[in-house]
Amino acid sequence: MTDSIIIIGAGAAGLMAARELVKAGNKVTILEARDRIGGRIWPIPENKFGYPAQGGAEFVHGEARVTKSLLKDAGLTYIPMEGEMWSFRDGKIWKNDAGTANDEPLTAYRDELDARLRELSEDMPVAEFLEKYFNEEKYEGLRTWVIRMAMNFDAADPNRISTFSLRDEWLGGKEWLQGRIKEGYGALLDFLESECRKKGVEIFLNCETSLIEENPNGITVTTKDDKKFEGSKVIVTVSVALIPSLKFIPEIPQKMKAVSKIGFGPIIKFITQFKSRWWLNALGKDLSKMTFMLTDGKVTAWWTQYPESHPVLTGWIPGRFALEFENSRDEDIIELGIKSLADTFKVEEKMIRDEIVASKVFNWPADPFARGAYSYSAVGAEEAYLELRKPVNNKIYFAGEALASAKETATVEGALLSGLEVSREIK
């Protein structure tokens, strides 16, 4: 038997687990299918957009204690979010002084919605919840608002996402905290990679796993190009959408059943750099402090880099809208963005085209090594999380943003925490 631990995936969870395991004296090998580390963290060179742009994860959510501890170790800078959130819907624009809590479709029935959520004793998909309790015509605006919020923030299918999970988000009583890393998530992962390599972790890129085989001596991992790696244990950190594509011998039907109960949301994100910040006084408003602009179109949100003055807007296409454009050309997605900006800010499309300096699309559902952006809690997911956190014969472990034990799933903090937790279980 070899005492080497094999980690599949060099994203946040894999690198965090490797760092902790090698510090404890273990020999660690990481196999990464991509030609880069990072997974769903995709840093863009600063010379592309004039700042450390992020094609994948960008924001730091919640208290993020593990993330902030690492930032301190790495000498990186956490910046709390500033600025204003705006909404454009049905031809009207307004500033959300209380986040999305003052949206008209919500405020009219907020007390009634909160009461129904608190009274709910059996979980159900949010679409079913709305149909059961808010199916009258007067609630049409509320139904649309709830479904768009589930899609915007959770990238979720309303026919799958757990109403209990949304209740926890909306009525949990926690302050909505969000920030950024000044140097970007890429700098944080570069730090983790450096820590790993200094301690002797081997990282193999362009090394796509196809088979994980348990045997009396431990684990054999076989790659698509038929390379074999032997170890005593393996930690699988790929996205939950990719786990079913891996072959396990012997089969692990309980784990696969658990995976099927976890939702995984599609997101298309695209970054566009302009010659100027042309939107600052659009619509007769002072948008100089705008951070987010929520819309009622298929590009459901735009955001800036405020308080930095970069002439850049990031577009966000979530959920079923992302699936609609999954197989589209990047040029068609950029064209959708141009039409969205023209409609939202009431400017000519030609002006926007003339202003564009550079654009880049990050189509996560079309990415073969992600097949989506991040997880969400479908009905029955809580039991699934517990099942996937249990190792198979103390040889096969799972980790990733979906599997953190705290309420940090679907975030980089969740991935880091999950990697930390699984390393502690092993060492």
Short mmCIF file of C-alpha atoms in Angstrom, two decimals:
data_model
loop_
_atom_site.label_atom_id
_atom_site.label_comp_id
_atom_site.label_asym_id
_atom_site.label_seq_id
_atom_site.Cartn_x
_atom_site.Cartn_y
_atom_site.Cartn_z
CA MET A 1 0.00 0.00 0.00
CA THR A 2 1.19 3.53 -0.79
CA ASP A 3 0.54 6.33 1.69
CA SER A 4 -0.06 8.88 -1.07
CA ILE A 5 -3.38 10.73 -1.10
CA ILE A 6 -4.76 11.53 -4.54
CA ILE A 7 -6.91 14.64 -5.00
CA ILE A 8 -9.00 15.01 -8.14
CA GLY A 9 -9.38 18.68 -8.99
CA ALA A 10 -7.11 21.68 -8.38
CA GLY A 11 -9.84 24.13 -7.46
CA ALA A 12 -10.34 25.79 -4.08
CA ALA A 13 -11.40 22.60 -2.25
CA GLY A 14 -8.62 20.46 -3.74
CA LEU A 15 -5.82 22.94 -3.09
CA MET A 16 -7.05 23.63 0.45
CA ALA A 17 -7.21 19.93 1.27
CA ALA A 18 -3.76 19.37 -0.24
CA ARG A 19 -2.22 22.24 1.75
CA GLU A 20 -3.53 20.88 5.04
CA LEU A 21 -2.71 17.24 4.32
CA VAL A 22 0.87 17.92 3.23
CA LYS A 23 1.40 20.11 6.31
CA ALA A 24 0.38 17.08 8.39
CA GLY A 25 3.10 14.96 6.71
CA ASN A 26 1.10 13.22 3.97
CA LYS A 27 2.29 12.71 0.43
CA VAL A 28 -0.24 14.36 -1.90
CA THR A 29 -0.84 14.22 -5.65
CA ILE A 30 -3.39 16.45 -7.44
CA LEU A 31 -4.85 15.50 -10.82
CA GLU A 32 -6.42 18.40 -12.74
CA ALA A 33 -8.25 17.99 -16.05
CA ARG A 34 -7.73 21.60 -17.14
CA ASP A 35 -4.51 23.25 -18.31
CA ARG A 36 -4.68 25.55 -15.26
CA ILE A 37 -5.51 25.42 -11.58
CA GLY A 38 -8.62 27.10 -10.19
CA GLY A 39 -11.63 25.18 -11.46
CA ARG A 40 -14.59 27.54 -11.35
CA ILE A 41 -12.27 30.33 -10.25
CA TRP A 42 -10.93 31.75 -13.51
CA PRO A 43 -8.64 34.80 -13.14
CA ILE A 44 -8.03 36.95 -16.19
CA PRO A 45 -4.65 38.66 -16.74
CA GLU A 46 -4.76 42.26 -15.56
CA ASN A 47 -3.77 43.59 -18.97
CA LYS A 48 -7.02 42.27 -20.50
CA PHE A 49 -9.45 44.60 -18.69
CA GLY A 50 -7.16 46.81 -16.63
CA TYR A 51 -7.76 45.08 -13.28
CA PRO A 52 -7.72 41.47 -11.95
CA ALA A 53 -11.02 40.41 -13.56
CA GLN A 54 -12.65 37.14 -12.56
CA GLY A 55 -14.42 34.93 -15.10
CA GLY A 56 -15.82 32.67 -12.40
CA ALA A 57 -16.25 33.31 -8.69
CA GLU A 58 -15.80 36.99 -7.89
CA PHE A 59 -17.48 37.90 -4.61
CA VAL A 60 -16.74 36.91 -1.01
CA HIS A 61 -20.04 36.01 0.66
CA GLY A 62 -20.95 36.11 4.34
CA GLU A 63 -18.49 36.13 7.21
CA ALA A 64 -16.11 33.89 5.21
CA ARG A 65 -13.80 33.15 8.12
CA VAL A 66 -11.68 30.58 6.29
CA THR A 67 -11.29 32.86 3.27
CA LYS A 68 -10.32 35.87 5.37
CA SER A 69 -7.82 33.84 7.39
CA LEU A 70 -6.16 32.73 4.15
CA LEU A 71 -6.17 36.28 2.83
CA LYS A 72 -4.27 37.34 5.93
CA ASP A 73 -1.74 34.53 5.44
CA ALA A 74 -1.32 35.46 1.79
CA GLY A 75 -1.06 39.21 2.38
CA LEU A 76 -4.13 39.90 0.23
CA THR A 77 -6.82 42.52 0.73
CA TYR A 78 -10.54 42.04 1.48
CA ILE A 79 -12.72 44.98 0.38
CA PRO A 80 -16.33 45.23 1.66
CA MET A 81 -18.84 46.03 -1.03
CA GLU A 82 -19.90 49.65 -1.37
CA GLY A 83 -22.26 51.47 -3.63
CA GLU A 84 -25.89 51.32 -4.65
CA MET A 85 -28.18 48.61 -5.99
CA TRP A 86 -30.64 49.70 -8.66
CA SER A 87 -33.51 47.91 -10.39
CA PHE A 88 -35.05 48.37 -13.83
CA ARG A 89 -38.38 46.68 -14.39
CA ASP A 90 -41.41 47.36 -16.58
CA GLY A 91 -39.81 50.54 -17.87
CA LYS A 92 -39.21 51.98 -14.37
CA ILE A 93 -35.94 52.45 -12.50
CA TRP A 94 -35.43 52.80 -8.75
CA LYS A 95 -32.72 52.58 -6.14
CA ASN A 96 -32.94 49.66 -3.71
CA ASP A 97 -32.00 51.35 -0.45
CA ALA A 98 -32.80 48.12 1.44
CA GLY A 99 -31.38 45.74 -1.14
CA THR A 100 -34.18 43.87 -2.93
CA ALA A 101 -36.45 44.05 0.13
CA ASN A 102 -38.21 47.17 -1.17
CA ASP A 103 -39.12 45.78 -4.58
CA GLU A 104 -42.78 46.60 -5.23
CA PRO A 105 -43.95 43.04 -6.04
CA LEU A 106 -42.52 41.90 -2.71
CA THR A 107 -43.48 44.73 -0.38
CA ALA A 108 -47.20 44.43 -1.15
CA TYR A 109 -47.33 40.84 0.12
CA ARG A 110 -44.18 40.53 2.23
CA ASP A 111 -45.96 39.81 5.52
CA GLU A 112 -48.15 37.18 3.90
CA LEU A 113 -45.19 35.50 2.19
CA ASP A 114 -43.16 35.46 5.41
CA ALA A 115 -46.08 33.98 7.35
CA ARG A 116 -46.60 31.19 4.80
CA LEU A 117 -42.89 30.39 4.81
CA ARG A 118 -42.78 30.19 8.61
CA GLU A 119 -45.86 27.97 8.75
CA LEU A 120 -44.57 25.52 6.14
CA SER A 121 -43.99 22.13 7.75
CA GLU A 122 -43.12 20.03 4.70
CA ASP A 123 -40.56 21.00 2.10
CA MET A 124 -41.54 21.35 -1.54
CA PRO A 125 -40.12 22.98 -4.69
CA VAL A 126 -40.63 26.74 -4.68
CA ALA A 127 -42.76 26.59 -7.83
CA GLU A 128 -45.13 24.17 -6.08
CA PHE A 129 -45.17 26.39 -2.98
CA LEU A 130 -46.19 29.41 -5.05
CA GLU A 131 -48.84 27.46 -6.92
CA LYS A 132 -50.29 26.13 -3.66
CA TYR A 133 -50.42 29.36 -1.67
CA PHE A 134 -50.11 32.25 -4.13
CA ASN A 135 -51.89 31.16 -7.30
CA GLU A 136 -54.39 34.03 -7.52
CA GLU A 137 -54.00 36.64 -10.24
CA LYS A 138 -53.17 39.37 -7.71
CA TYR A 139 -50.00 37.47 -6.78
CA GLU A 140 -48.61 37.31 -10.32
CA GLY A 141 -45.97 39.95 -9.61
CA LEU A 142 -44.93 38.20 -6.39
CA ARG A 143 -44.61 34.82 -8.14
CA THR A 144 -42.41 36.37 -10.81
CA TRP A 145 -40.29 38.13 -8.19
CA VAL A 146 -39.70 34.96 -6.13
CA ILE A 147 -38.83 32.84 -9.16
CA ARG A 148 -36.44 35.46 -10.53
CA MET A 149 -34.75 35.84 -7.15
CA ALA A 150 -34.26 32.06 -6.94
CA MET A 151 -32.81 32.09 -10.44
CA ASN A 152 -30.72 35.26 -10.01
CA PHE A 153 -28.98 34.39 -6.75
CA ASP A 154 -29.18 30.59 -6.69
CA ALA A 155 -29.13 29.91 -10.47
CA ALA A 156 -31.90 27.47 -9.59
CA ASP A 157 -34.70 25.66 -11.34
CA PRO A 158 -37.86 26.73 -9.46
CA ASN A 159 -39.29 23.26 -10.02
CA ARG A 160 -36.41 21.78 -7.98
CA ILE A 161 -35.10 24.31 -5.47
CA SER A 162 -36.13 23.70 -1.87
CA THR A 163 -38.55 26.20 -0.32
CA PHE A 164 -36.95 25.47 3.06
CA SER A 165 -33.57 26.56 1.69
CA LEU A 166 -35.00 29.85 0.42
CA ARG A 167 -36.77 30.35 3.75
CA ASP A 168 -33.44 29.98 5.52
CA GLU A 169 -31.87 32.55 3.17
CA TRP A 170 -34.67 35.10 3.41
CA LEU A 171 -35.76 34.72 7.04
CA GLY A 172 -32.48 33.63 8.60
CA GLY A 173 -31.94 37.02 10.17
CA LYS A 174 -28.34 37.31 9.00
CA GLU A 175 -27.02 40.52 7.53
CA TRP A 176 -26.22 40.22 3.83
CA LEU A 177 -22.45 40.60 3.70
CA GLN A 178 -20.50 40.73 0.46
CA GLY A 179 -17.06 41.85 -0.58
CA ARG A 180 -14.26 41.33 -3.06
CA ILE A 181 -10.58 40.46 -2.96
CA LYS A 182 -8.66 43.43 -4.33
CA GLU A 183 -6.14 41.16 -6.05
CA GLY A 184 -8.83 38.65 -7.11
CA TYR A 185 -9.48 35.03 -6.21
CA GLY A 186 -6.73 33.99 -8.62
CA ALA A 187 -4.13 35.50 -6.31
CA LEU A 188 -5.52 33.49 -3.39
CA LEU A 189 -5.30 30.23 -5.33
CA ASP A 190 -1.81 31.10 -6.53
CA PHE A 191 -0.89 31.37 -2.84
CA LEU A 192 -2.41 27.96 -2.09
CA GLU A 193 -0.65 26.41 -5.08
CA SER A 194 2.67 27.87 -3.95
CA GLU A 195 2.15 26.55 -0.42
CA CYS A 196 1.41 23.10 -1.81
CA ARG A 197 4.35 22.94 -4.19
CA LYS A 198 6.80 24.19 -1.54
CA LYS A 199 5.81 21.20 0.59
CA GLY A 200 6.20 18.71 -2.26
CA VAL A 201 2.64 18.35 -3.60
CA GLU A 202 2.72 17.12 -7.20
CA ILE A 203 0.15 18.79 -9.47
CA PHE A 204 -0.54 17.21 -12.84
CA LEU A 205 -2.45 19.41 -15.33
CA ASN A 206 -4.27 18.14 -18.44
CA CYS A 207 -4.93 14.98 -16.47
CA GLU A 208 -8.62 14.06 -16.73
CA THR A 209 -9.79 11.25 -14.45
CA SER A 210 -12.01 8.53 -15.90
CA LEU A 211 -11.89 5.64 -13.37
CA ILE A 212 -11.53 5.34 -9.60
CA GLU A 213 -10.98 1.77 -8.49
CA GLU A 214 -10.89 0.52 -4.94
CA ASN A 215 -8.61 -2.44 -4.30
CA PRO A 216 -7.10 -4.26 -1.30
CA ASN A 217 -4.01 -2.02 -1.45
CA GLY A 218 -5.92 1.28 -1.58
CA ILE A 219 -7.03 3.23 -4.65
CA THR A 220 -6.08 3.25 -8.33
CA VAL A 221 -7.04 6.30 -10.38
CA THR A 222 -6.94 5.99 -14.16
CA THR A 223 -6.97 9.01 -16.48
CA LYS A 224 -8.49 9.40 -19.94
CA ASP A 225 -5.05 8.87 -21.50
CA ASP A 226 -4.60 5.66 -19.46
CA LYS A 227 -2.14 6.95 -16.87
CA LYS A 228 -2.48 5.26 -13.49
CA PHE A 229 -1.93 6.74 -10.03
CA GLU A 230 -1.83 4.66 -6.86
CA GLY A 231 -2.77 5.93 -3.43
CA SER A 232 -4.21 4.97 -0.08
CA LYS A 233 -7.13 7.39 -0.40
CA VAL A 234 -8.71 9.69 -2.96
CA ILE A 235 -10.58 12.98 -2.52
CA VAL A 236 -12.97 13.84 -5.34
CA THR A 237 -13.44 17.63 -5.59
CA VAL A 238 -15.00 17.98 -9.05
CA SER A 239 -18.39 19.71 -9.38
CA VAL A 240 -21.40 17.62 -8.41
CA ALA A 241 -22.49 17.78 -12.05
CA LEU A 242 -19.34 15.86 -13.05
CA ILE A 243 -19.40 13.10 -10.42
CA PRO A 244 -21.80 10.87 -12.45
CA SER A 245 -19.35 10.97 -15.38
CA LEU A 246 -16.70 9.22 -13.29
CA LYS A 247 -16.64 5.44 -13.20
CA PHE A 248 -16.21 3.81 -9.79
CA ILE A 249 -15.27 0.15 -9.18
CA PRO A 250 -17.09 -1.12 -7.23
CA GLU A 251 -20.05 1.09 -8.04
CA ILE A 252 -21.29 3.51 -5.40
CA PRO A 253 -25.06 3.77 -6.04
CA GLN A 254 -25.87 5.50 -2.73
CA LYS A 255 -23.47 8.31 -3.55
CA MET A 256 -24.82 8.65 -7.08
CA LYS A 257 -28.38 8.79 -5.75
CA ALA A 258 -27.30 11.53 -3.36
CA VAL A 259 -25.67 13.51 -6.17
CA SER A 260 -28.94 13.42 -8.14
CA LYS A 261 -30.71 15.21 -5.28
CA ILE A 262 -28.39 18.24 -5.35
CA GLY A 263 -29.22 21.02 -7.77
CA PHE A 264 -26.50 22.58 -9.91
CA GLY A 265 -27.13 25.97 -11.45
CA PRO A 266 -26.04 27.18 -14.91
CA ILE A 267 -24.56 30.68 -15.28
CA ILE A 268 -23.17 32.59 -18.25
CA LYS A 269 -21.07 35.55 -17.18
CA PHE A 270 -19.49 38.06 -19.53
CA ILE A 271 -17.25 41.05 -19.00
CA THR A 272 -17.21 44.07 -21.30
CA GLN A 273 -14.72 46.93 -21.20
CA PHE A 274 -15.71 50.32 -22.64
CA LYS A 275 -13.90 53.51 -23.60
CA SER A 276 -15.76 55.38 -20.86
CA ARG A 277 -18.31 54.89 -18.08
CA TRP A 278 -21.10 56.04 -20.34
CA TRP A 279 -23.84 54.89 -17.94
CA LEU A 280 -23.02 57.35 -15.13
CA ASN A 281 -25.87 59.76 -15.93
CA ALA A 282 -28.14 57.49 -17.93
CA LEU A 283 -31.91 57.62 -17.39
CA GLY A 284 -31.57 61.04 -15.82
CA LYS A 285 -30.17 59.46 -12.65
CA ASP A 286 -26.86 59.77 -10.83
CA LEU A 287 -25.51 56.23 -11.29
CA SER A 288 -21.95 57.12 -10.29
CA LYS A 289 -22.19 54.86 -7.22
CA MET A 290 -24.04 52.02 -8.94
CA THR A 291 -22.75 48.59 -8.03
CA PHE A 292 -25.64 46.41 -9.30
CA MET A 293 -28.41 47.00 -11.81
CA LEU A 294 -31.09 44.28 -11.71
CA THR A 295 -33.21 43.94 -14.85
CA ASP A 296 -36.28 42.04 -16.03
CA GLY A 297 -34.51 40.68 -19.11
CA LYS A 298 -32.49 37.54 -19.81
CA VAL A 299 -29.35 39.36 -18.71
CA THR A 300 -30.80 39.66 -15.22
CA ALA A 301 -28.04 41.76 -13.67
CA TRP A 302 -25.17 44.07 -14.51
CA TRP A 303 -22.50 45.20 -12.10
CA THR A 304 -19.58 47.58 -11.94
CA GLN A 305 -16.29 47.52 -10.05
CA TYR A 306 -17.32 50.46 -7.84
CA PRO A 307 -15.64 52.14 -5.97
CA GLU A 308 -12.95 51.51 -8.59
CA SER A 309 -13.55 53.55 -11.73
CA HIS A 310 -12.83 50.87 -14.34
CA PRO A 311 -15.07 51.35 -17.42
CA VAL A 312 -16.27 47.76 -17.19
CA LEU A 313 -19.68 46.11 -16.84
CA THR A 314 -20.22 42.44 -16.03
CA GLY A 315 -23.36 40.73 -17.34
CA TRP A 316 -25.11 37.79 -15.63
CA ILE A 317 -27.34 35.24 -17.36
CA PRO A 318 -28.61 32.66 -14.83
CA GLY A 319 -30.74 29.51 -14.71
CA ARG A 320 -32.98 28.63 -17.63
CA PHE A 321 -31.81 31.70 -19.55
CA ALA A 322 -28.24 30.38 -19.39
CA LEU A 323 -29.41 27.00 -20.68
CA GLU A 324 -31.12 28.78 -23.57
CA PHE A 325 -27.76 30.23 -24.65
CA GLU A 326 -25.53 27.31 -23.62
CA ASN A 327 -24.76 26.38 -27.23
CA SER A 328 -24.66 29.94 -28.56
CA ARG A 329 -21.61 31.62 -30.03
CA ASP A 330 -19.86 34.13 -27.81
CA GLU A 331 -20.70 36.82 -30.38
CA ASP A 332 -24.41 36.12 -29.98
CA ILE A 333 -24.15 36.39 -26.19
CA ILE A 334 -22.33 39.73 -26.49
CA GLU A 335 -25.07 40.89 -28.87
CA LEU A 336 -27.68 39.91 -26.27
CA GLY A 337 -25.74 42.00 -23.77
CA ILE A 338 -25.70 45.03 -26.08
CA LYS A 339 -29.47 44.84 -26.54
CA SER A 340 -29.92 44.44 -22.77
CA LEU A 341 -27.82 47.53 -22.03
CA ALA A 342 -29.61 49.57 -24.68
CA ASP A 343 -33.00 48.58 -23.28
CA THR A 344 -32.04 49.05 -19.64
CA PHE A 345 -30.22 52.37 -19.93
CA LYS A 346 -32.28 53.72 -22.84
CA VAL A 347 -29.37 54.38 -25.18
CA GLU A 348 -28.68 53.49 -28.80
CA GLU A 349 -27.15 50.10 -29.58
CA LYS A 350 -24.72 51.78 -31.97
CA MET A 351 -23.36 53.94 -29.16
CA ILE A 352 -22.68 50.86 -27.05
CA ARG A 353 -20.96 49.05 -29.93
CA ASP A 354 -18.78 52.08 -30.58
CA GLU A 355 -17.82 52.18 -26.88
CA ILE A 356 -16.75 48.54 -26.60
CA VAL A 357 -13.01 47.92 -26.20
CA ALA A 358 -12.97 44.23 -25.23
CA SER A 359 -15.36 41.46 -24.18
CA LYS A 360 -15.05 37.93 -22.90
CA VAL A 361 -17.75 35.30 -22.29
CA PHE A 362 -17.58 32.61 -19.59
CA ASN A 363 -20.16 29.99 -20.53
CA TRP A 364 -20.14 27.69 -17.51
CA PRO A 365 -22.85 25.21 -18.56
CA ALA A 366 -20.90 24.61 -21.79
CA ASP A 367 -17.64 24.05 -19.90
CA PRO A 368 -16.92 20.28 -20.02
CA PHE A 369 -15.07 20.40 -16.69
CA ALA A 370 -17.81 22.26 -14.81
CA ARG A 371 -21.18 21.84 -16.57
CA GLY A 372 -22.56 24.69 -14.53
CA ALA A 373 -21.61 27.27 -11.94
CA TYR A 374 -22.55 26.26 -8.38
CA SER A 375 -24.88 24.08 -6.36
CA TYR A 376 -28.24 24.80 -4.79
CA SER A 377 -30.44 22.84 -2.39
CA ALA A 378 -33.12 20.87 -4.19
CA VAL A 379 -35.79 19.12 -2.13
CA GLY A 380 -34.07 16.26 -0.30
CA ALA A 381 -30.61 17.76 -0.63
CA GLU A 382 -29.91 17.94 3.12
CA GLU A 383 -29.84 14.12 3.35
CA ALA A 384 -27.76 14.02 0.17
CA TYR A 385 -25.14 16.36 1.65
CA LEU A 386 -24.83 14.11 4.71
CA GLU A 387 -24.44 11.02 2.53
CA LEU A 388 -21.72 12.55 0.36
CA ARG A 389 -19.76 13.76 3.39
CA LYS A 390 -19.40 10.12 4.52
CA PRO A 391 -16.36 8.36 3.01
CA VAL A 392 -16.56 5.06 1.16
CA ASN A 393 -14.63 2.50 3.23
CA ASN A 394 -12.38 5.32 4.48
CA LYS A 395 -10.82 5.40 1.01
CA ILE A 396 -13.03 7.59 -1.20
CA TYR A 397 -13.92 11.08 0.00
CA PHE A 398 -15.89 13.91 -1.58
CA ALA A 399 -15.36 17.67 -1.09
CA GLY A 400 -16.36 20.89 -2.80
CA GLU A 401 -18.55 23.97 -2.56
CA ALA A 402 -21.70 21.86 -2.23
CA LEU A 403 -20.46 19.90 0.77
CA ALA A 404 -19.36 22.33 3.48
CA SER A 405 -21.04 21.49 6.78
CA ALA A 406 -21.95 25.12 7.54
CA LYS A 407 -24.40 27.28 5.58
CA GLU A 408 -21.63 28.26 3.18
CA THR A 409 -22.51 26.07 0.21
CA ALA A 410 -22.37 27.46 -3.33
CA THR A 411 -19.47 29.79 -2.43
CA VAL A 412 -15.68 29.72 -2.53
CA GLU A 413 -15.82 29.84 1.27
CA GLY A 414 -17.82 26.61 1.13
CA ALA A 415 -15.22 24.97 -1.12
CA LEU A 416 -12.33 26.03 1.13
CA LEU A 417 -14.18 24.93 4.27
CA SER A 418 -15.07 21.57 2.72
CA GLY A 419 -11.43 20.98 1.74
CA LEU A 420 -10.37 21.88 5.27
CA GLU A 421 -12.97 19.57 6.83
CA VAL A 422 -12.11 16.54 4.71
CA SER A 423 -8.38 17.02 5.38
CA ARG A 424 -9.03 17.05 9.12
CA GLU A 425 -11.08 13.87 8.81
CA ILE A 426 -8.23 12.10 7.02
CA LYS A 427 -5.19 13.33 8.92
#
